[in-house]
Every structure is written in structure tokens, then in C-alpha cells.
Short mmCIF file of C-alpha atoms and ligand atoms in Angstrom, two decimals:
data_model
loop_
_atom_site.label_atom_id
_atom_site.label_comp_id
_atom_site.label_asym_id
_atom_site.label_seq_id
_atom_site.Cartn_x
_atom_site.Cartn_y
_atom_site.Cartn_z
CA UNK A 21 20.81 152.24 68.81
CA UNK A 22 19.51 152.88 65.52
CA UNK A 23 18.94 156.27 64.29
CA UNK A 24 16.56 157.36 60.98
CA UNK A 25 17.19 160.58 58.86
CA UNK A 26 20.02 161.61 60.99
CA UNK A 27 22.26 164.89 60.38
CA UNK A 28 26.02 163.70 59.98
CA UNK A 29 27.39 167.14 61.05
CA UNK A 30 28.14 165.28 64.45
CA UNK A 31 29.68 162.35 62.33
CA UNK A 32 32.29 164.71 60.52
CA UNK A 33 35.56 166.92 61.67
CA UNK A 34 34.75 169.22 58.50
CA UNK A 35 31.43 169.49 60.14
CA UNK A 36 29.33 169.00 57.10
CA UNK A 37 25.66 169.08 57.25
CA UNK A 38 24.45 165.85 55.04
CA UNK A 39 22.13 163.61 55.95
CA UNK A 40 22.01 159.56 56.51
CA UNK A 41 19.21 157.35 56.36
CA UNK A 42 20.28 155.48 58.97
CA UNK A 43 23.22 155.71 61.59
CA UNK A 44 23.55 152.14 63.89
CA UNK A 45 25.71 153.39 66.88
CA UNK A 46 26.68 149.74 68.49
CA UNK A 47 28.03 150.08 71.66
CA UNK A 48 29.46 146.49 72.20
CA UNK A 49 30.35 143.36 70.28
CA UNK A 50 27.23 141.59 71.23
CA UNK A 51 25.20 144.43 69.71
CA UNK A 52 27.06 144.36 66.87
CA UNK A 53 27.55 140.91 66.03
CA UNK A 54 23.32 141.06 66.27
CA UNK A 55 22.72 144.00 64.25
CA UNK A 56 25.57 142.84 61.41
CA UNK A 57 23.34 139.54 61.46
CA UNK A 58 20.36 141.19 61.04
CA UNK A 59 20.04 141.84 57.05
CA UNK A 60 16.70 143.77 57.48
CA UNK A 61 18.13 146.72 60.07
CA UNK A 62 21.82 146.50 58.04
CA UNK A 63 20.89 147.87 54.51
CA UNK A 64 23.55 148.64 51.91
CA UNK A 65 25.39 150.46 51.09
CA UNK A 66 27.42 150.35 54.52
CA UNK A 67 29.96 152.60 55.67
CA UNK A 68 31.92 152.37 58.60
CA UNK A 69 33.14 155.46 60.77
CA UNK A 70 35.16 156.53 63.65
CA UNK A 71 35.07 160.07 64.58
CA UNK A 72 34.93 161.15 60.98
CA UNK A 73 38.04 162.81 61.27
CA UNK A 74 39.44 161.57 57.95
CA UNK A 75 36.41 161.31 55.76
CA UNK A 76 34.43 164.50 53.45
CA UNK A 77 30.87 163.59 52.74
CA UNK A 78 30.05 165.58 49.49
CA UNK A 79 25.97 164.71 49.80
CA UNK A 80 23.39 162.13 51.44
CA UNK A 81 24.29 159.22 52.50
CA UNK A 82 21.71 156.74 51.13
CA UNK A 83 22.83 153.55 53.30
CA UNK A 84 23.58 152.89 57.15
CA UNK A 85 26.14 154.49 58.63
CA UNK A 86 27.70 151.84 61.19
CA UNK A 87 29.66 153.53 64.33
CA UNK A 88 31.76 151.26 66.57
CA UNK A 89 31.05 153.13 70.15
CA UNK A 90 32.49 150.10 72.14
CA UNK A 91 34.31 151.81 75.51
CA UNK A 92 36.89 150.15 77.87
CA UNK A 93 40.74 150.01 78.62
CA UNK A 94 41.89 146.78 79.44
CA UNK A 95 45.29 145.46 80.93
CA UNK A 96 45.52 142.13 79.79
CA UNK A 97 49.60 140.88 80.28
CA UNK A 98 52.05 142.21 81.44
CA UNK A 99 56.00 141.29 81.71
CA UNK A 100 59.09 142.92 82.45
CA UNK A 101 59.10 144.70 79.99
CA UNK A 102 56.06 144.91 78.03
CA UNK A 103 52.46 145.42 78.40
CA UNK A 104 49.32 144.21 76.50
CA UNK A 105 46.70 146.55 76.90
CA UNK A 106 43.35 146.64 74.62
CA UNK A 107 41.08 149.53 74.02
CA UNK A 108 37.53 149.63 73.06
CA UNK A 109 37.36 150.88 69.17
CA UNK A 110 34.99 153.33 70.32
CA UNK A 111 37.51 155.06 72.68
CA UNK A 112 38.67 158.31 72.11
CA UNK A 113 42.49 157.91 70.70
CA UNK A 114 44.09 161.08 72.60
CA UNK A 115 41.76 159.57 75.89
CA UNK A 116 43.72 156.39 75.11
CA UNK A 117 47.05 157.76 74.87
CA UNK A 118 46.82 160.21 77.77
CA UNK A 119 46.39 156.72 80.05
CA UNK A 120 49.10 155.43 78.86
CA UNK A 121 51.23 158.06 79.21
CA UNK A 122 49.48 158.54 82.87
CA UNK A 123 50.57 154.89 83.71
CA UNK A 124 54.02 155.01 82.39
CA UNK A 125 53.49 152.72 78.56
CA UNK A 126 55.60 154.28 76.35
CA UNK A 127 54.54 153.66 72.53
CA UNK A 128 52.43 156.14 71.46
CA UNK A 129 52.83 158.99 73.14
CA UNK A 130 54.17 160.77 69.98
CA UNK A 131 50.77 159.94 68.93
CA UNK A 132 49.14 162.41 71.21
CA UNK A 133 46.15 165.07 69.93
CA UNK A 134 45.22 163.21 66.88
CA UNK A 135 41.70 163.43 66.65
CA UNK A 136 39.44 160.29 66.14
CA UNK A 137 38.41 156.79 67.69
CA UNK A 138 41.23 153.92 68.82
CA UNK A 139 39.21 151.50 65.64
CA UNK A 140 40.51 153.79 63.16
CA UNK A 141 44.06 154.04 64.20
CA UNK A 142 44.88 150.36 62.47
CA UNK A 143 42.83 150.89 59.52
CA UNK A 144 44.48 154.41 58.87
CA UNK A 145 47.92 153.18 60.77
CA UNK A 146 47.91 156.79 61.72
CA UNK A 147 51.44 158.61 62.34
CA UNK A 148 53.10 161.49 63.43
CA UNK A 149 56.70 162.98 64.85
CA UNK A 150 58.35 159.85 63.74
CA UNK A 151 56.44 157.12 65.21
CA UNK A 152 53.26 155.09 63.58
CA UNK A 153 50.90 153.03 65.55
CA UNK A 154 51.61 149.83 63.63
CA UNK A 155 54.71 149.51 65.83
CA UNK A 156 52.58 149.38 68.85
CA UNK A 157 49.34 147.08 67.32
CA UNK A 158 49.46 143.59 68.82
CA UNK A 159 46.68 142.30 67.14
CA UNK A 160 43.24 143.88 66.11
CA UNK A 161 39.60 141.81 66.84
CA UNK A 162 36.95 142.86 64.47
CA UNK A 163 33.45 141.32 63.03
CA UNK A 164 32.99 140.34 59.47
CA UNK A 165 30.45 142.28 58.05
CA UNK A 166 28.97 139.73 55.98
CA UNK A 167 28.07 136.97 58.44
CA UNK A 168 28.58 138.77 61.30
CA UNK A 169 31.91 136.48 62.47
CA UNK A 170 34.04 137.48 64.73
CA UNK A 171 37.97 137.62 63.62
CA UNK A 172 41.23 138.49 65.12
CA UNK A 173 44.18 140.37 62.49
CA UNK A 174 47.96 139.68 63.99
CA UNK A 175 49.88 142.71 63.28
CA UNK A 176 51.30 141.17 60.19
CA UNK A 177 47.93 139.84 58.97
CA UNK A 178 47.07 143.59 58.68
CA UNK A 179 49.84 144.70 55.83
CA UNK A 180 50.21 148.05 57.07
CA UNK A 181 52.37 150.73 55.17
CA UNK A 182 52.50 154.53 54.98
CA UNK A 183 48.69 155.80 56.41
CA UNK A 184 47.32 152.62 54.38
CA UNK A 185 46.17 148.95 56.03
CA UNK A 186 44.68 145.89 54.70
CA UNK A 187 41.46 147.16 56.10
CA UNK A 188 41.87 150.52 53.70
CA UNK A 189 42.88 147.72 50.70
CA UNK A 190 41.70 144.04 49.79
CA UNK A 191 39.33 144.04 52.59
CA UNK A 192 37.96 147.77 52.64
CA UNK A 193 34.48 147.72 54.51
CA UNK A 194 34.57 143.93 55.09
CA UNK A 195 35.49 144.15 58.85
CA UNK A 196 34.58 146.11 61.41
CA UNK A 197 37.24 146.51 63.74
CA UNK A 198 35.55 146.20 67.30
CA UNK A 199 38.88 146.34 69.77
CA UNK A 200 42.76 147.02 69.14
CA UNK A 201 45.49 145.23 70.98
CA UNK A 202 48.76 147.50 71.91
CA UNK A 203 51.93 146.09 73.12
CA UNK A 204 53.40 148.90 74.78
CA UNK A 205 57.07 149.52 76.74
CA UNK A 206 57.21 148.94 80.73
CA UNK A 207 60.43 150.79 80.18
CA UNK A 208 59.69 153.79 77.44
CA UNK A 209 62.36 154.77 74.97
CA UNK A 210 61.96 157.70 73.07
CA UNK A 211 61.84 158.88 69.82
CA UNK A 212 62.51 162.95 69.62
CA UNK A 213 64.22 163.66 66.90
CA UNK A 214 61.92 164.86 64.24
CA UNK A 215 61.83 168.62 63.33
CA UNK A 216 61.54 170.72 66.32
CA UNK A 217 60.08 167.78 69.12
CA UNK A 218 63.71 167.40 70.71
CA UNK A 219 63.54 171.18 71.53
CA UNK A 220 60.42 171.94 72.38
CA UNK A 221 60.89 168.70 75.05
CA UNK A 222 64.28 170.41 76.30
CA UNK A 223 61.80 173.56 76.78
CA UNK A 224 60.05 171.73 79.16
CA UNK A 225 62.91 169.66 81.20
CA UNK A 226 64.02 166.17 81.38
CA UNK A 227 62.70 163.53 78.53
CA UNK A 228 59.74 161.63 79.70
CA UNK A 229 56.72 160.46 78.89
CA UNK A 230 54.72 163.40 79.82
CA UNK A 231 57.23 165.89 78.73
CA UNK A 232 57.18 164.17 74.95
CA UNK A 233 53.47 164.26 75.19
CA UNK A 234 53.28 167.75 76.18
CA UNK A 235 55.77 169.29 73.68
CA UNK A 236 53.38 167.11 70.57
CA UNK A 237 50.68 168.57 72.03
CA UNK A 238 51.72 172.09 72.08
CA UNK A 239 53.68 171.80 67.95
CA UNK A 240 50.11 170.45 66.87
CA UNK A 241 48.18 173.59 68.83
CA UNK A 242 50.70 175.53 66.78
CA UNK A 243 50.53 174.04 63.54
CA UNK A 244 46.53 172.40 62.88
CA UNK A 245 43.55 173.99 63.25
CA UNK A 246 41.27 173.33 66.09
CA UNK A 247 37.92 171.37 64.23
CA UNK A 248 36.44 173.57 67.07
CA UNK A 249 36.84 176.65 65.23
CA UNK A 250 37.58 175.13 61.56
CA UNK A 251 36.17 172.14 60.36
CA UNK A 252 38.92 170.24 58.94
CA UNK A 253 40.40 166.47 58.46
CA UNK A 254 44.27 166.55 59.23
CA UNK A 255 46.42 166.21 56.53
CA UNK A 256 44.24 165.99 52.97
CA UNK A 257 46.98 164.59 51.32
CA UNK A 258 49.72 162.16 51.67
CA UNK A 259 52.76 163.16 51.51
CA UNK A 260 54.68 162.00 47.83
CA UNK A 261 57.24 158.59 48.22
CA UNK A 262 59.58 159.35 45.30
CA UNK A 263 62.63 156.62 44.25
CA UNK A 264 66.08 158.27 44.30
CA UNK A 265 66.31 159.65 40.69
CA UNK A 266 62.79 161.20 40.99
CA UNK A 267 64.53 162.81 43.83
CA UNK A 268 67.52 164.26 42.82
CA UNK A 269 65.86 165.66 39.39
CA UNK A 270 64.15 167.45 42.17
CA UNK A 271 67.01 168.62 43.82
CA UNK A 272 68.78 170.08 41.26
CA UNK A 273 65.58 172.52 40.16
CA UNK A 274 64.02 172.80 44.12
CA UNK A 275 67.02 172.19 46.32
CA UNK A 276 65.07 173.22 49.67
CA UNK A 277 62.28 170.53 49.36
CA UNK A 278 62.57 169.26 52.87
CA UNK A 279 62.67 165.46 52.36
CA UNK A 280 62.89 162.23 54.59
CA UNK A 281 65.75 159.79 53.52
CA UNK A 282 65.24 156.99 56.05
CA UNK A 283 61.49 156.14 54.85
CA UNK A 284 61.45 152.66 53.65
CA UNK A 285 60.41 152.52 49.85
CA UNK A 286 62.01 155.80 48.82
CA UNK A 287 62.11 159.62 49.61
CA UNK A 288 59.19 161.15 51.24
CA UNK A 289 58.60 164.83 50.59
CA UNK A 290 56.64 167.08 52.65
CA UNK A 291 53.50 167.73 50.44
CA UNK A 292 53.03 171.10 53.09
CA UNK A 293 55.56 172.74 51.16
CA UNK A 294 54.62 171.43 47.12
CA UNK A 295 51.38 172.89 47.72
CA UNK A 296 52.80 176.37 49.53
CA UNK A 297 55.22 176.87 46.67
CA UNK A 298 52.53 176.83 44.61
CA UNK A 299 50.63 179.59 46.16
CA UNK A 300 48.01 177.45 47.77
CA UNK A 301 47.95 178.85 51.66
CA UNK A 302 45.45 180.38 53.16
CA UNK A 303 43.98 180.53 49.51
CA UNK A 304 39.98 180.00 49.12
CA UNK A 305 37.09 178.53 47.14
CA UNK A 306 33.74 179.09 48.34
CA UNK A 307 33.72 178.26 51.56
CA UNK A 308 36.50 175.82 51.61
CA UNK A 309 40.22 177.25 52.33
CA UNK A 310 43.77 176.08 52.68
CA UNK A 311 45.15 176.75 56.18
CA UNK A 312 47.52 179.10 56.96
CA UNK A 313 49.92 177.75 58.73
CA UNK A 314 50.25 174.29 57.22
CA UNK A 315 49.17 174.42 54.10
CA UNK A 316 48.28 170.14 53.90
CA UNK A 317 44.82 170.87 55.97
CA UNK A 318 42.01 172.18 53.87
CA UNK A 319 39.19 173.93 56.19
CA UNK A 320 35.66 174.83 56.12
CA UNK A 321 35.45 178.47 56.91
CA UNK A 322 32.03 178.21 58.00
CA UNK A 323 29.97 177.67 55.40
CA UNK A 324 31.69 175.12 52.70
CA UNK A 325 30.24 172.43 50.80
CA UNK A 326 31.55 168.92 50.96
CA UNK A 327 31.83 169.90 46.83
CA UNK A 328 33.73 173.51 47.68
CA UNK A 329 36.36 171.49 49.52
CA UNK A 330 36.62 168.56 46.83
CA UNK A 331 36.71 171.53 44.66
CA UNK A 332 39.72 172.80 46.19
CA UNK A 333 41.44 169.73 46.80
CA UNK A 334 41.53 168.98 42.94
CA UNK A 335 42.92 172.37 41.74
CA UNK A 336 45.79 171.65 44.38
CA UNK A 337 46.72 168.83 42.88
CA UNK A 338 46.47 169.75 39.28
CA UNK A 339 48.72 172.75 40.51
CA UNK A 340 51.39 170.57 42.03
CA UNK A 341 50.77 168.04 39.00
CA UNK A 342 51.96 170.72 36.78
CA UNK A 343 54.60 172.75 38.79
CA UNK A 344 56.70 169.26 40.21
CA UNK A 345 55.52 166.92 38.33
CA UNK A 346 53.92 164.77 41.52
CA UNK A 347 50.72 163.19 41.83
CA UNK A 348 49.31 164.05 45.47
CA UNK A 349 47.15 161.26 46.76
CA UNK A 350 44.13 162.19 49.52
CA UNK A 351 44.54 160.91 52.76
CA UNK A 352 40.93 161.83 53.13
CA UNK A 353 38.48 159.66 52.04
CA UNK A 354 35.59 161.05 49.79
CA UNK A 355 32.63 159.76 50.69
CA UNK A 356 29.41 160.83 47.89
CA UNK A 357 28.91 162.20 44.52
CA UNK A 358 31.94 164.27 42.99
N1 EPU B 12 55.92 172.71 55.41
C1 EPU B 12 55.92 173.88 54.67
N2 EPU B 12 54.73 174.48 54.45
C2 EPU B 12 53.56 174.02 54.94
C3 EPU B 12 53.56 172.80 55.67
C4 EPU B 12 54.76 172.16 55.90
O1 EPU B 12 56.95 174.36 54.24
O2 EPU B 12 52.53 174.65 54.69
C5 EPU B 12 57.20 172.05 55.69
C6 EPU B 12 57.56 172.19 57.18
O3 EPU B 12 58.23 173.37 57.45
C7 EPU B 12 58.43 170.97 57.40
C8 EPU B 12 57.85 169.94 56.46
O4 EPU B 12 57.09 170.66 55.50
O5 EPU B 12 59.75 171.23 57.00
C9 EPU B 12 56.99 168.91 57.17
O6 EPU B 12 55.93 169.57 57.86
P1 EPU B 12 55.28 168.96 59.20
O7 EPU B 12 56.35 168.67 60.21
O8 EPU B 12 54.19 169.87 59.62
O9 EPU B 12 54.73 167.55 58.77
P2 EPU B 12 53.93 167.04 57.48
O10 EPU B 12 54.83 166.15 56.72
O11 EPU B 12 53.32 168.18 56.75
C10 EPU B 12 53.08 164.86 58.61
C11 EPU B 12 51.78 164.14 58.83
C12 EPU B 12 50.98 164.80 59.94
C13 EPU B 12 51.82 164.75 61.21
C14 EPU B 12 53.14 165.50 60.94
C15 EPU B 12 54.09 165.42 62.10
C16 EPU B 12 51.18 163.18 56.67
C17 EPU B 12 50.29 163.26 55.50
N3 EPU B 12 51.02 164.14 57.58
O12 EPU B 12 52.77 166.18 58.16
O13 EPU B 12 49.82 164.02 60.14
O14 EPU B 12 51.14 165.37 62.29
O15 EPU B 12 53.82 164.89 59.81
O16 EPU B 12 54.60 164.15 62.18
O17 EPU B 12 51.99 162.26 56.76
C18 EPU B 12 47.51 163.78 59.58
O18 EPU B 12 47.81 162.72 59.02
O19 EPU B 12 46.32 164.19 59.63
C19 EPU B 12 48.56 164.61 60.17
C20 EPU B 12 48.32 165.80 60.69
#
């Protein structure tokens, strides 16, 4: 389906009202293959989105708009101990974890309440309470944009790292990923142990799959806004990999920076608490605000500009530029005239 003049305020999490000049929402790899071939309906610039749950739009969007709405779960091996399962990039990612969880996988159930679509989840290699979904991602089939080919990534054909892919690199808006392939645990084995997940499982009883999906559910109802009520993106910035020196220069000064040894590449530090120490939460420009009670997710009160929230984004990180020393990097992608 191809849609003219559209409003993007569906097409967004901060719930901004810009407009497209043309949306294609392709609801299976036929249609897309066709449409992709087509070089009078696809006009550039392209941009591909899930749920827009990690981009800002700061105007217009003078180019198509391509949306992946293919459906459908799919067992497609299974052995002792593993599964193969694939899910339609178009699938809702907290839709596709609560069936797994439902059916016994174990994998991603850590992964539970993110918002967006199963097609982003490799190109972001999204992550939370210890787990990423790299671990899980078989392989990933997606169309070339160019010729309209279709092409399938094995998990290390995809080069994933921290919140970053191939897909977000070399080949940024070159493929569009049409279904992702999950190899997930007959037999689950769990993975509690970051911040407060062990306890808030214990809260609810024995440690299962359910249980471990409940207790991430209820820490994220606690901690991130509902888009619901606040437009927002997640986390709007990564958080800072520093080497060991970087680190303990740190220490000595901010001794309380709470800090993750065990991530590959260096020392990550929670960018949550740069940006409270430097006065940031529930701080405001225009309509754009920092949230109260994690200070890494930037809202729209209501009435914010794609700009007001770019706005706000930069003094943050000129603040934590100048009190730490650390350059934050968005997690969000900016998507228009700054
Ligand atoms: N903290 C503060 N102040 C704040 C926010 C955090 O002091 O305003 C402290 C917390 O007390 C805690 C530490 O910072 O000691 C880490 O906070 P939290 O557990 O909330 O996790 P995070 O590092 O801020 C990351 C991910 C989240 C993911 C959580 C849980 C990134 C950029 N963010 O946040 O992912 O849900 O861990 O695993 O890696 C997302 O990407 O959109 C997202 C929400």
C-alpha cells in the first residue's frame, strides 16, 4: 500500500507531527521485492522504519518512507535442545517475545517491553538486563534495495557490537531486512543478575521464564515512560565504553559512577547518571524534557518540536562534554534538518 502526503505522527514513539511524501507499507516479500523494483513508485531519498521507536524526525520527509509490515511466527527446526523459529520483520517485538516465553524458548525473554518491530532488533542489536539479541539471531533474510535481490546475513555476516550492526554501518539503508531467524533454548538458562532483576524475580517465586519476563516488565513500568503518555525513544544516548585509564582518572574524582567491568572493549558507564550529575532530570526546553526517573530518555511533553528535543539533546552533551570529559553518542537516529 502506498500512501501520499501522509502524517508520520503514527510512524514515531516521540509522536511528532511531520509529514512524508510518501509512506510504502509492504506487507510481504513479494510486495516488496515488486515495489523495490519499481524505480518510478520507490523515489529517493529512502528511509527505512520499524515502529519508529528509535528515530526523531526534526521536519518533512521529502522521500518514501518504506515500512516492513510482514506478519508471521514460524517454527522451522527444532532439536533437543534448540529451536529455530523466524518472525515476520513486521511483528511486534514484545508480541514476539511473549510467544516465546508462552512456549517455553528461552533467549530473549530479558528482552521483554521494548517497544518496536522484530526487523529492527538486528539492525539496532537491541539489549537490555544483560542479554542482547545478537546472541539469539540465527541468520537475518532481507532485500537489497537497489535491485530488489533477495539476501540472507549469518549472524557473523552482520558484525554486531554494542546497539550498532552492519546494517547501522557499511551497509546503512542498503537492505531491508524482511524476516529474522532466532535460535532459541528448548531448555532456558537464565541470566538475572543485573541490578535489581534477581530480586524483583525472587518477589515473584521460582526462576522461570515467565517469572524473568514479568519482573523486566514491571523494572521497565518503573523506570521508562509509557510513549502512551510521553512521546519518547528509549535511551537517547549510548552509554560511554571507556579503556581502563580513562576509567580510573574517573574514579579517583567520581568514585560512585556505576560502571560495567565485564563489557568487552572496555568499561561501560551508565550515561543515566553523567547526565543526572549534571543537573539534567526532569529539566526542560520547549516542549522537550528529560525524564524523571531515568534521566537517558528525553520526552515530548506534549507539544515539542523534533528541533526542541535535538535542542535538548545537544546541551546534554556539551554539559557532560565539559563536566567528565565524555563524548555521549545518540542512540537515536536524527532523521531531517538540524
Ligand atoms: N542511573 C542514574 N540516574 C539515571 C539513570 C540511571 O543514576 O537517571 C543509574 C542507575 O541507578 C543504575 C545505572 O545508572 O545504577 C544504570 O541504569 P539502568 O539500569 O536504568 O540502565 P541504563 O544503563 O541507563 C541500559 C540500556 C536500556 C536498558 C537498561 C537495562 C543503553 C543505552 N540503555 O540503560 O535500554 O533497558 O540498560 O538493561 O544501553 C534503550 O536502549 O532504549 C533502553 C531503554
Amino acid at each position: 500500500m502506498i500512501l501520499r502526503n501522509i502524517s508520520l505522527k503514527p510512524y514515531n514513539t516521540f509522536g511528532l507531527d511531520y509529514k512524508a511524501n510518501c509512506l510504502a507499507e509492504l506487507s510481504s516479500e513479494e510486495e516488496a521485492v515488486d515495489f523495490l523494483r519499481d524505480k518510478k513508485l520507490c523515489r529517493e531519498p529512502l528511509l527505512i522504519i520499524g515502529e519508529g521507536s528509535n528515530i526523531l524526525f526534526t521536519g518533512d520527509y521529502k522521500g518514501t518512507i518504506i515500512y516492513a509490515k510482514i506478519e508471521g511466527i514460524k517454527v522451522d527446526e527444532q532439536n533437543d535442545q534448540h529451536i529455530i523459529v523466524s518472525a515476520g520483520s513486521g511483528v511486534k517485538w514484545n508480541h514476539f517475545v511473549e510467544w516465546c516465553v508462552n512456549n517455553g524458548y528461552g533467549g530473549v525473554e530479558n528482552l521483554s517491553l521494548i517497544p518496536g518491530l522484530v526487523g529492527a532488533t538486528p539492525v539496532q542489536n537491541i539489549g537490555a538486563y544483560g542479554m542482547e539479541v545478537k546472541d539469539t539471531i540465527e541468520k537475518v533474510r532481507t532485500i537489497n534495495i537497489s535491485n530488489g535481490s533477495v539476501r540472507e546475513f549469518s549472524n557473523e555476516e552482520c558484525r554486531f557490537g554494542y546497539r550498532d550492526s552492519i546494517f547501522k554501518k557499511d551497509l546503512k539503508s542498503k537492505y531491508l531486512v524482511i524476516k529474522v531467524f532466532f535460535k532459541l533454548n528448548t531448555i532456558p538458562s537464565f541470566k538475572i543478575e543485573y541490578g535489581s532483576l534477581k530480586k524483583e524475580v525472587e518477589k515473584l517465586g521460582e526462576i522461570n521464564l515467565r517469572n524473568v519476563r514479568q519482573a523486566v516488565i514491571n523494572i521497565r513500568r518503573c523506570k521508562l515512560p509509557d510513549t502512551e503518555v510521553f512521546g519518547n525513544a528509549g535511551s537517547f544516548f549510548k552509554n560511554p565504553v571507556v579503556n581502563k585509564t580513562e576509567a580510573e582518572n574517573l574514579f579517583l574524582k567520581y568514585p560512585y559512577i556505576p560502571h560495567y567491568f565485564s563489557f568487552p572493549g572496555g568499561i561501560k558507564l551508565a550515561a543515566g547518571w553523567l547526565i543526572e550529575q549534571c543537573g539534567w532530570k526532569e529539566k526542560r526546553i520547549g516542549g522537550a524534557g528529560v525524564y524523571d526517573k531515568q534521566a537517558l530518555v528525553l520526552i515530548n511533553h506534549g507539544n515539542a518540536t523534533g528541533k526542541d528535543i535535538y535542542d535538548l539533546s545537544e546541551a546534554i552533551k556539551q554539559s557532560v562534554l565539559r563536566k567528565f570529559g565524555l563524548e555521549l553518542e545518540r542512540e537515536v537516529e536524527i532523521i531531517g534538518p538540524i
